Tab-separated table of C-alpha atoms in Angstrom:
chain	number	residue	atom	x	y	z
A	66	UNK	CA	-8.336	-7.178	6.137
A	67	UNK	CA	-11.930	-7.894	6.476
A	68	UNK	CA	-14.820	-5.619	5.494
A	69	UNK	CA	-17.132	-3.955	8.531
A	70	UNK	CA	-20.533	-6.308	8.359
A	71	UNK	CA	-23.902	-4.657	8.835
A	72	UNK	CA	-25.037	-4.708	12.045
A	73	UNK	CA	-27.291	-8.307	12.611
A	74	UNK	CA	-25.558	-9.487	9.591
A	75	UNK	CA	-23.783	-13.196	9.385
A	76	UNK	CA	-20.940	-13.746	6.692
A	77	UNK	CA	-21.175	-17.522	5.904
A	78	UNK	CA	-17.708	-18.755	6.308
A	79	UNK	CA	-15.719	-19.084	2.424
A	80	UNK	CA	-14.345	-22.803	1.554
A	81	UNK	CA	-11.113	-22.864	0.632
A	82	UNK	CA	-12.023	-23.301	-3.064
A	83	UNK	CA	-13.606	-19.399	-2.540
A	84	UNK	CA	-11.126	-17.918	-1.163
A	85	UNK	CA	-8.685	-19.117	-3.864
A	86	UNK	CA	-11.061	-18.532	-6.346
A	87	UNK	CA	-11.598	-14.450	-5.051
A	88	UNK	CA	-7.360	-14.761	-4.580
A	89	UNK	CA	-7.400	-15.220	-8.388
A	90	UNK	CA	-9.886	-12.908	-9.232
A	91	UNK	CA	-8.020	-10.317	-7.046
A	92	UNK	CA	-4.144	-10.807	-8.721
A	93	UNK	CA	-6.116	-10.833	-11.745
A	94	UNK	CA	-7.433	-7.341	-11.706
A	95	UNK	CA	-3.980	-6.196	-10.332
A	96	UNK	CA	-2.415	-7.444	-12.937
A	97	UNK	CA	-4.969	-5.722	-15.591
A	98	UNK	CA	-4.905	-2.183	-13.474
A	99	UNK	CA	-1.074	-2.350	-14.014
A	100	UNK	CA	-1.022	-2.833	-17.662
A	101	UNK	CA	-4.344	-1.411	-18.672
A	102	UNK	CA	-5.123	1.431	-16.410
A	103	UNK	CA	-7.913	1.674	-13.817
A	104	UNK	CA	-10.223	3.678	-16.298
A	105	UNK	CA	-9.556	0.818	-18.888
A	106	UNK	CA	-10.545	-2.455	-16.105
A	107	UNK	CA	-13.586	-4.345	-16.740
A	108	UNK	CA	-15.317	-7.790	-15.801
A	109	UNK	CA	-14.040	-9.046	-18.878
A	110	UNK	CA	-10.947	-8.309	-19.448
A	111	UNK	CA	-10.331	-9.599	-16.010
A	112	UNK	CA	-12.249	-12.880	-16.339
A	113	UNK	CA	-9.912	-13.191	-19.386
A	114	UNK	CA	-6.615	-12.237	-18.022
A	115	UNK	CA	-8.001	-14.990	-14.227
A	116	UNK	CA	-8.223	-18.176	-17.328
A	117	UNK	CA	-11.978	-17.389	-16.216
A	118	UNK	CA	-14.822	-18.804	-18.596
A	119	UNK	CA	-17.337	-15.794	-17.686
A	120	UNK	CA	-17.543	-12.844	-16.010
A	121	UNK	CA	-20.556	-14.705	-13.625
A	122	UNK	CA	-17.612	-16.453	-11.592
A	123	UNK	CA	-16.738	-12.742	-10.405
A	124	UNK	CA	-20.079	-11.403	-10.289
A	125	UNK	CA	-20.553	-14.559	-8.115
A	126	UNK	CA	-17.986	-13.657	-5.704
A	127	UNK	CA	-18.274	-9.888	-5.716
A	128	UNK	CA	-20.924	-7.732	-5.600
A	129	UNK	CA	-19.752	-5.247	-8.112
A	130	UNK	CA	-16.951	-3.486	-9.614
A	131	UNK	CA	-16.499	-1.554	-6.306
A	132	UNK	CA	-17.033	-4.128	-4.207
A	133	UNK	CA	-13.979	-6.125	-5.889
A	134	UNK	CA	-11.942	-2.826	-6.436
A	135	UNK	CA	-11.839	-2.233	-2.181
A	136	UNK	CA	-10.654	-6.141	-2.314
A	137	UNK	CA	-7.586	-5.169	-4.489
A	138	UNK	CA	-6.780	-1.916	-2.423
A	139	UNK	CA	-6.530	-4.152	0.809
A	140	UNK	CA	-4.988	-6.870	-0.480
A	141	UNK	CA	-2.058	-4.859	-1.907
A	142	UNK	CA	-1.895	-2.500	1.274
A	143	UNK	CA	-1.837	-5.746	3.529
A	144	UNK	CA	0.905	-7.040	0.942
A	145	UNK	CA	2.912	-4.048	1.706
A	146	UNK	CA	2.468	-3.865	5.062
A	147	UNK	CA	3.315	-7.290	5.632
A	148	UNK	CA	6.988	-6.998	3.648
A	149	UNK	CA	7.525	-3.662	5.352
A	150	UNK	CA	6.872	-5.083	8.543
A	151	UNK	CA	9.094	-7.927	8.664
A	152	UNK	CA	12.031	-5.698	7.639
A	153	UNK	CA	11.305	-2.991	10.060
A	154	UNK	CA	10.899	-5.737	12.518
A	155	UNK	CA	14.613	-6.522	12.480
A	156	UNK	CA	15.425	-3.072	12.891
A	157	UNK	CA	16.614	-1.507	16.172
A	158	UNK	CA	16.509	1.775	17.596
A	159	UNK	CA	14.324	5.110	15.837
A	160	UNK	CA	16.767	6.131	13.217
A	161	UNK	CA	17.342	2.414	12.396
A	162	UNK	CA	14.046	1.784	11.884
A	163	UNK	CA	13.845	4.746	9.641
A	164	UNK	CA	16.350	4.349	7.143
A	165	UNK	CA	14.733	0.592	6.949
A	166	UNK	CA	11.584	2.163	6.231
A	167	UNK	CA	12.721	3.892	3.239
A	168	UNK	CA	14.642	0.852	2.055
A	169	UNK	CA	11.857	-1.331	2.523
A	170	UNK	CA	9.378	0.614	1.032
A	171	UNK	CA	11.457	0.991	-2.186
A	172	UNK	CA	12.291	-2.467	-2.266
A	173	UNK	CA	8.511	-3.315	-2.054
A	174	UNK	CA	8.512	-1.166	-5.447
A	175	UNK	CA	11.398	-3.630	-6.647
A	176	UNK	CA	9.400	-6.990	-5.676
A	177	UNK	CA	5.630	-5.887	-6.327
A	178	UNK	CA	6.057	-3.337	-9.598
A	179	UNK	CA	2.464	-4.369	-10.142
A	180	UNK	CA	0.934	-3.971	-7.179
A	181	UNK	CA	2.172	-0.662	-6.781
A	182	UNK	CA	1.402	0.679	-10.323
A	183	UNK	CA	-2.373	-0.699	-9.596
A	184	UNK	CA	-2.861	1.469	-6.185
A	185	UNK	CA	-1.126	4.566	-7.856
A	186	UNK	CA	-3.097	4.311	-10.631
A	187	UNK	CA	-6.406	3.651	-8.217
A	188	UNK	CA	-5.347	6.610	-6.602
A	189	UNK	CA	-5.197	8.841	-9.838
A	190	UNK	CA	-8.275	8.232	-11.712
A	191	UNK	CA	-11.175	5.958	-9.537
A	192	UNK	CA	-11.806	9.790	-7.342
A	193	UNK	CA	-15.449	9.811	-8.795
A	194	UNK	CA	-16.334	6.345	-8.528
A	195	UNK	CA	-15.195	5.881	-4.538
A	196	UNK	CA	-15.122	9.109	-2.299
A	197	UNK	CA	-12.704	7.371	-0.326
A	198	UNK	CA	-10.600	5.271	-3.063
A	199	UNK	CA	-12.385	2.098	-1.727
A	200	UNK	CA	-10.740	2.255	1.851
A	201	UNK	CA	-7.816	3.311	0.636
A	202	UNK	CA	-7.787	6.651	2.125
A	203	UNK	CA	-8.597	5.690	5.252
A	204	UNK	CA	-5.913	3.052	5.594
A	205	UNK	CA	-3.053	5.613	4.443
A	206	UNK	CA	-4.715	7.790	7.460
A	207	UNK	CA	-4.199	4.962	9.983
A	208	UNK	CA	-0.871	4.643	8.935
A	209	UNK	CA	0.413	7.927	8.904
A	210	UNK	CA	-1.228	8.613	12.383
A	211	UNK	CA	1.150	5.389	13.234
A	212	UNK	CA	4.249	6.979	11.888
A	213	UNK	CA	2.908	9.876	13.809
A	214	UNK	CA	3.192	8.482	16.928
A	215	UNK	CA	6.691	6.910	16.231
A	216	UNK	CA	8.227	10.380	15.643
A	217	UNK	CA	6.823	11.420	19.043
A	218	UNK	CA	8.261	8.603	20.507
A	219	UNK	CA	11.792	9.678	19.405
A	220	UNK	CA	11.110	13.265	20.109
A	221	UNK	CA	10.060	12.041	23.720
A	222	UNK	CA	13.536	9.439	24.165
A	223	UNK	CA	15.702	12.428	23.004
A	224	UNK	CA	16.769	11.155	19.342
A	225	UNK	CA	14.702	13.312	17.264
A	226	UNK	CA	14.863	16.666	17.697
A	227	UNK	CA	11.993	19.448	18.262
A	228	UNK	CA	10.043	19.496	14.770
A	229	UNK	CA	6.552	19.109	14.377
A	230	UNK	CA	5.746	15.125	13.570
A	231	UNK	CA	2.945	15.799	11.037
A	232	UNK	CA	4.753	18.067	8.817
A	233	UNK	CA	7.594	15.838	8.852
A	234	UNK	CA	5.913	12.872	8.058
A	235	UNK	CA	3.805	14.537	5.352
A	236	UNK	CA	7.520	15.465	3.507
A	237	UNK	CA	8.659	11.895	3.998
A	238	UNK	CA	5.911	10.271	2.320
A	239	UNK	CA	5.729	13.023	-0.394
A	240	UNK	CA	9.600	12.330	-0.661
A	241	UNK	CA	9.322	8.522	-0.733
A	242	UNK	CA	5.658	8.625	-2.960
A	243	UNK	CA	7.714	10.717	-5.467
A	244	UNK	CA	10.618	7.806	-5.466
A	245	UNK	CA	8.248	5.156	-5.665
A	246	UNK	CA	6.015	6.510	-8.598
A	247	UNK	CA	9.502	7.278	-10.695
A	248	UNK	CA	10.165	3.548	-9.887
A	249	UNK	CA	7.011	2.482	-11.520
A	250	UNK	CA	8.335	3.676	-14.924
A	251	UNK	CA	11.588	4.090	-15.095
A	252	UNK	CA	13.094	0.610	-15.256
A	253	UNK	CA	16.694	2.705	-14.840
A	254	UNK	CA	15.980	4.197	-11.752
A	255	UNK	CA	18.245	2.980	-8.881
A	256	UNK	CA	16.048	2.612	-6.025
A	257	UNK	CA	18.820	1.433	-3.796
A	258	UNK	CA	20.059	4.701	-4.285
A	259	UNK	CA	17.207	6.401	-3.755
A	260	UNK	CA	16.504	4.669	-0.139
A	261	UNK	CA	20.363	5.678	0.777
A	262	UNK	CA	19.949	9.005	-0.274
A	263	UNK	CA	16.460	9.573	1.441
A	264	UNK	CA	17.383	7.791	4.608
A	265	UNK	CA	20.380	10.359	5.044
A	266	UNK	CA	18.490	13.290	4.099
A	267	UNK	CA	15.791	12.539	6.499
A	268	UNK	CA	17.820	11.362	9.116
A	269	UNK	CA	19.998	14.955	9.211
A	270	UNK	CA	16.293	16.543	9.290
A	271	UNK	CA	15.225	14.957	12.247
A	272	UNK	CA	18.098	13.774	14.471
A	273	UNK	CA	19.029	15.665	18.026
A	274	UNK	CA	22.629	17.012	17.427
A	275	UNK	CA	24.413	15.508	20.319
């Protein structure tokens, strides 16, 4: 995902040495976010944790703490989008594709513990420093207007029944959010389970009786 540029603005093309170099810096403040807490992150203790010999080799590539914060918020949404994707992909038909979603989602949890305790943690406590959680906000809006739409499109081809899409949607991510958050910290918790039991719940919500 690429940042808007001002208008009349040119963004030199990155090397390939850059972009790995900004990859780095990125996993590396994931990886601090996850153990340390948002409120906790600095240039150093990321420059430490990226094997970096200053904090000038981020400053370098980032203008700022917030500038590098929107960085790890995109890269870890276009992480999860990507996984989700390619498992919804394979999926056929509405209520397929939803009981997939709530697998996939929780086995994103499973595969990127990390990445997910570093956006929920975002989320919680960087309010004050980014009215919009460095983009974050806006991208959860685009993609629950996309889920949106999908319900609609079942409502419309006669497998959903008559419920209103936003409401539904809102309880499936608060549902799934919930599941996803216990997963962060409770190494016990089945999320196999979880997706099984969600999928069926939400599927006897929303399914047309025959």
């Amino acid at each position: 995902m690429q940042a808007k540029l001002n208008s009349g603005e040119q963004q030199p093309e990155r090397t390939f040495t850059e972009t790995a170099r900004r990859a780095q810096i990125v996993d590396a403040a994931i990886e601090v976010i996850a153990e340390q807490g948002y409120a906790n992150v600095s240039f150093a203790k990321i420059a430490k944790q990226a094997g970096l010999s200053s904090t000038g080799m981020i400053s370098y590539h980032f203008r700022g703490k917030g500038d590098l914060m929107r960085e790890v918020v995109a890269g870890i949404m276009g992480t999860a989008a990507e996984y989700v994707g390619a498992k919804l992909d394979a999926e056929q038909g509405y209520r397929g594709r939803m009981a997939a979603f709530f697998g996939a989602n929780l086995a994103l949890a499973d595969e990127y513990p990390k990445h997910m305790r570093a956006l929920s943690n975002i989320a919680a406590n960087a309010g004050t420093d980014d009215p919009h959680l460095f983009g974050l906000l806006d991208q959860l809006g685009s993609v629950q207007a996309a889920q949106v739409e999908l319900l609609r499109a079942g409502q419309r081809e006669g497998v959903f029944r008559d419920f209103d899409p936003v409401v539904m949607i809102t309880a499936i991510r608060g549902a799934l959010d919930a599941a996803i958050a216990r997963a962060a910290h409770d190494p016990g918790f089945d999320t196999a389970v979880a997706a099984r039991e969600l999928a069926e719940l939400f599927d006897r919500a929303t399914r047309k009786d025959a």
